[in-house]
Amino acid sequence: MPELPEVESVVRTLRDGRPSLTGLRILSARIIWDGVISGCCADDFKALLKGSRIEGISRHGKYLFFKLERERSALCYLIIHLRMTGRLLLVPKGDAPGRHTRMSLLLERDLEMRFEDPRKFGRAWLVRDVSDVTGRLGPDALAIEFEQFSARLAESRRKLKPLLLDQSVLAGIGNIYADEILFRAGLHPDSISGNLSGIEVRRLYDAVISVLKEAVAADGANIDGVFKSGHFAVSVYGRQGRPCPRCGEPILKFRSGQRGTHACPQCQILR
DNA sequence: CACTCTACCTGTGCGC
DNA sequence: TGCGCACAGGTAGAGT
């Protein structure tokens, strides 16, 4: 389940890795499953990608941006959201396509970038203006300022977990990191945002930044038998019944805002 | 405004 | 062994 740290890891791999995609031309595109595309038809999509040069790779929250340049034509962006099971793979040209390959870009230097997605939730867009797709996102969770964060919390009466998951408040946090952040902050997922003390707001903000930074540095999370991106070790996610790393009390699993939620009953008191 | 539900998907893992 | 089913997740959109 790629969230901000895993998407950042994808950006770094494709942008800074060897080989890097920066500067490479897209020779052709194959759309294996049309549903992967949002906002235009497969033929237009392929025609626009063909011959484009990848000028830059970045992200906002969980959305990946490939800045594309075409001769005698305006800049445009290929935007990809991996949702839950999407992956981007860089493979040598000619590798047999996988069962779950939804889209494939043939690139210069005999490379191919594949979008694989068993559950078909991931999507790709091609737009001139990224705000067509990501315009309603809040600031990236690693870029939000404390003042803005605390103002948003103070003015809201929402539960903390749904608030952290709301991409229009801050972009990039998903179910795994929401649980990890709330655990580190020592706050209950169902606590009401507007009820937090100044110190608690500060703790939550610091936890957002520190958990995400550590996970980025670790290249993403490693969740036993479920999900492996990098080596960030989770403390509570998926660890119901196992001892809290801080106090030893068994971790509980329950629902918060319709989402499976993991928390320590002793370290994260509802208030 | 805040919430809840549903749809979109399919691999996994459970109980029987 | 095999069947059926609930479940996991992010987001949009509709409804309460």
CSV table of C-alpha atoms in Angstrom, one decimal, chain A residues 6-154:
chain,number,residue,atom,x,y,z
A,6,GLU,CA,6.8,4.6,-0.7
A,7,VAL,CA,5.9,7.0,-3.5
A,8,GLU,CA,8.9,9.1,-2.6
A,9,SER,CA,11.0,6.0,-2.9
A,10,VAL,CA,9.6,5.4,-6.4
A,11,VAL,CA,10.4,9.0,-7.4
A,12,ARG,CA,14.0,8.6,-6.1
A,13,THR,CA,14.5,5.3,-7.9
A,14,LEU,CA,13.2,6.5,-11.2
A,15,ARG,CA,14.7,10.0,-11.0
A,16,ASP,CA,18.1,9.4,-9.3
A,17,GLY,CA,18.7,5.7,-9.8
A,18,ARG,CA,20.7,3.9,-12.4
A,19,PRO,CA,19.4,4.1,-14.9
A,20,SER,CA,17.6,7.4,-14.4
A,21,LEU,CA,14.5,8.1,-16.5
A,22,THR,CA,15.2,11.9,-16.5
A,23,GLY,CA,15.8,13.1,-20.1
A,24,LEU,CA,14.7,9.9,-21.7
A,25,ARG,CA,12.2,9.9,-24.6
A,26,ILE,CA,9.1,7.7,-24.6
A,27,LEU,CA,9.2,5.7,-27.9
A,28,SER,CA,5.7,4.3,-27.5
A,29,ALA,CA,3.1,3.4,-24.9
A,30,ARG,CA,1.0,0.3,-24.6
A,31,ILE,CA,-2.3,0.4,-22.7
A,32,ILE,CA,-3.1,-3.2,-21.7
A,33,TRP,CA,-6.2,-2.4,-19.7
A,34,ASP,CA,-8.1,0.7,-20.7
A,35,GLY,CA,-9.5,1.3,-17.3
A,36,VAL,CA,-6.1,2.4,-16.0
A,37,ILE,CA,-6.6,5.7,-17.8
A,38,SER,CA,-8.7,8.6,-16.5
A,39,GLY,CA,-9.9,11.5,-18.5
A,40,CYS,CA,-9.2,10.6,-22.0
A,41,CYS,CA,-9.3,7.6,-24.4
A,42,ALA,CA,-6.4,5.1,-24.9
A,43,ASP,CA,-5.7,6.3,-28.4
A,44,ASP,CA,-5.2,10.0,-27.4
A,45,PHE,CA,-3.2,8.9,-24.4
A,46,LYS,CA,-0.8,6.8,-26.5
A,47,ALA,CA,-0.5,9.5,-29.2
A,48,LEU,CA,0.4,12.1,-26.6
A,49,LEU,CA,3.0,10.0,-24.9
A,50,LYS,CA,4.7,8.9,-28.0
A,51,GLY,CA,7.8,11.0,-28.6
A,52,SER,CA,7.6,12.9,-25.3
A,53,ARG,CA,10.7,13.5,-23.3
A,54,ILE,CA,10.7,13.0,-19.5
A,55,GLU,CA,11.9,16.3,-18.1
A,56,GLY,CA,11.4,15.6,-14.5
A,57,ILE,CA,9.8,13.2,-11.9
A,58,SER,CA,8.2,14.4,-8.7
A,59,ARG,CA,5.2,13.9,-6.5
A,60,HIS,CA,2.6,15.6,-4.3
A,61,GLY,CA,1.3,13.3,-1.6
A,62,LYS,CA,0.8,9.9,-3.2
A,63,TYR,CA,0.5,11.3,-6.8
A,64,LEU,CA,3.5,10.8,-9.1
A,65,PHE,CA,4.2,13.4,-11.7
A,66,PHE,CA,6.2,12.9,-14.9
A,67,LYS,CA,6.8,16.2,-16.5
A,68,LEU,CA,6.8,15.7,-20.3
A,69,GLU,CA,8.1,17.9,-23.1
A,70,ARG,CA,7.1,17.6,-26.7
A,71,GLU,CA,8.4,19.4,-29.7
A,72,ARG,CA,6.3,22.4,-30.8
A,73,SER,CA,3.8,21.6,-28.1
A,74,ALA,CA,3.0,22.7,-24.6
A,75,LEU,CA,4.3,20.9,-21.5
A,76,CYS,CA,2.1,18.2,-20.1
A,77,TYR,CA,2.2,15.8,-17.2
A,78,LEU,CA,1.7,12.1,-16.8
A,79,ILE,CA,0.2,11.6,-13.4
A,80,ILE,CA,0.0,8.2,-11.8
A,81,HIS,CA,-1.6,7.1,-8.5
A,82,LEU,CA,-0.7,3.6,-7.4
A,83,ARG,CA,-3.6,3.4,-4.9
A,84,MET,CA,-3.2,0.1,-3.0
A,85,THR,CA,-1.4,-2.5,-5.1
A,86,GLY,CA,0.1,-0.5,-8.0
A,87,ARG,CA,3.8,-0.7,-8.7
A,88,LEU,CA,6.1,0.9,-11.3
A,89,LEU,CA,8.8,-1.4,-12.6
A,90,LEU,CA,11.8,-0.6,-14.7
A,91,VAL,CA,12.6,-3.6,-16.8
A,92,PRO,CA,14.8,-4.4,-19.8
A,93,LYS,CA,12.9,-4.0,-23.1
A,94,GLY,CA,11.4,-7.3,-24.2
A,95,ASP,CA,10.8,-8.8,-20.8
A,96,ALA,CA,7.6,-10.9,-20.9
A,97,PRO,CA,4.7,-8.8,-19.6
A,98,GLY,CA,3.3,-9.8,-16.2
A,99,ARG,CA,-0.3,-10.9,-15.6
A,100,HIS,CA,-1.1,-7.6,-13.9
A,101,THR,CA,0.6,-5.2,-16.3
A,102,ARG,CA,-1.9,-2.5,-17.1
A,103,MET,CA,0.3,-0.1,-19.0
A,104,SER,CA,3.8,0.0,-20.4
A,105,LEU,CA,6.1,2.7,-21.7
A,106,LEU,CA,8.9,1.8,-24.1
A,107,LEU,CA,11.8,4.1,-23.5
A,108,GLU,CA,15.1,5.0,-25.0
A,109,ARG,CA,18.1,2.9,-24.0
A,110,ASP,CA,16.1,-0.3,-24.3
A,111,LEU,CA,14.1,0.3,-21.1
A,112,GLU,CA,10.5,-0.3,-20.3
A,113,MET,CA,8.5,1.2,-17.5
A,114,ARG,CA,5.6,-1.0,-16.4
A,115,PHE,CA,2.6,-0.1,-14.4
A,116,GLU,CA,1.5,-3.3,-12.6
A,117,ASP,CA,-1.6,-3.4,-10.5
A,118,PRO,CA,-3.4,-6.6,-9.5
A,119,ARG,CA,-6.5,-4.9,-8.1
A,120,LYS,CA,-6.9,-2.4,-10.9
A,121,PHE,CA,-7.4,0.6,-8.5
A,122,GLY,CA,-4.4,2.6,-9.7
A,123,ARG,CA,-5.0,5.3,-12.3
A,124,ALA,CA,-3.0,7.4,-14.8
A,125,TRP,CA,-3.9,10.9,-16.2
A,126,LEU,CA,-2.4,13.1,-18.9
A,127,VAL,CA,-2.9,16.8,-18.3
A,128,ARG,CA,-1.4,20.2,-19.1
A,129,ASP,CA,-2.1,21.4,-15.6
A,130,VAL,CA,-1.5,19.2,-12.6
A,131,SER,CA,-4.2,21.0,-10.6
A,132,ASP,CA,-6.8,19.4,-12.8
A,133,VAL,CA,-6.0,16.2,-10.9
A,134,THR,CA,-4.4,17.3,-7.6
A,135,GLY,CA,-5.9,20.8,-7.2
A,136,ARG,CA,-7.9,19.8,-4.2
A,137,LEU,CA,-5.0,18.2,-2.2
A,138,GLY,CA,-3.7,19.9,0.9
A,139,PRO,CA,0.0,20.6,1.3
A,140,ASP,CA,2.3,17.7,1.1
A,141,ALA,CA,2.5,16.1,4.5
A,142,LEU,CA,6.3,16.7,4.6
A,143,ALA,CA,6.0,20.3,3.5
A,144,ILE,CA,3.2,21.6,5.7
A,145,GLU,CA,4.1,24.3,8.2
A,146,PHE,CA,3.3,23.9,11.9
A,147,GLU,CA,1.1,27.1,11.9
A,148,GLN,CA,-1.1,25.8,9.1
A,149,PHE,CA,-1.3,22.4,10.6
A,150,SER,CA,-2.3,23.6,14.1
A,151,ALA,CA,-4.9,26.1,12.6
A,152,ARG,CA,-6.5,23.2,10.6
A,153,LEU,CA,-6.7,21.1,13.7
A,154,ALA,CA,-8.0,23.9,16.0
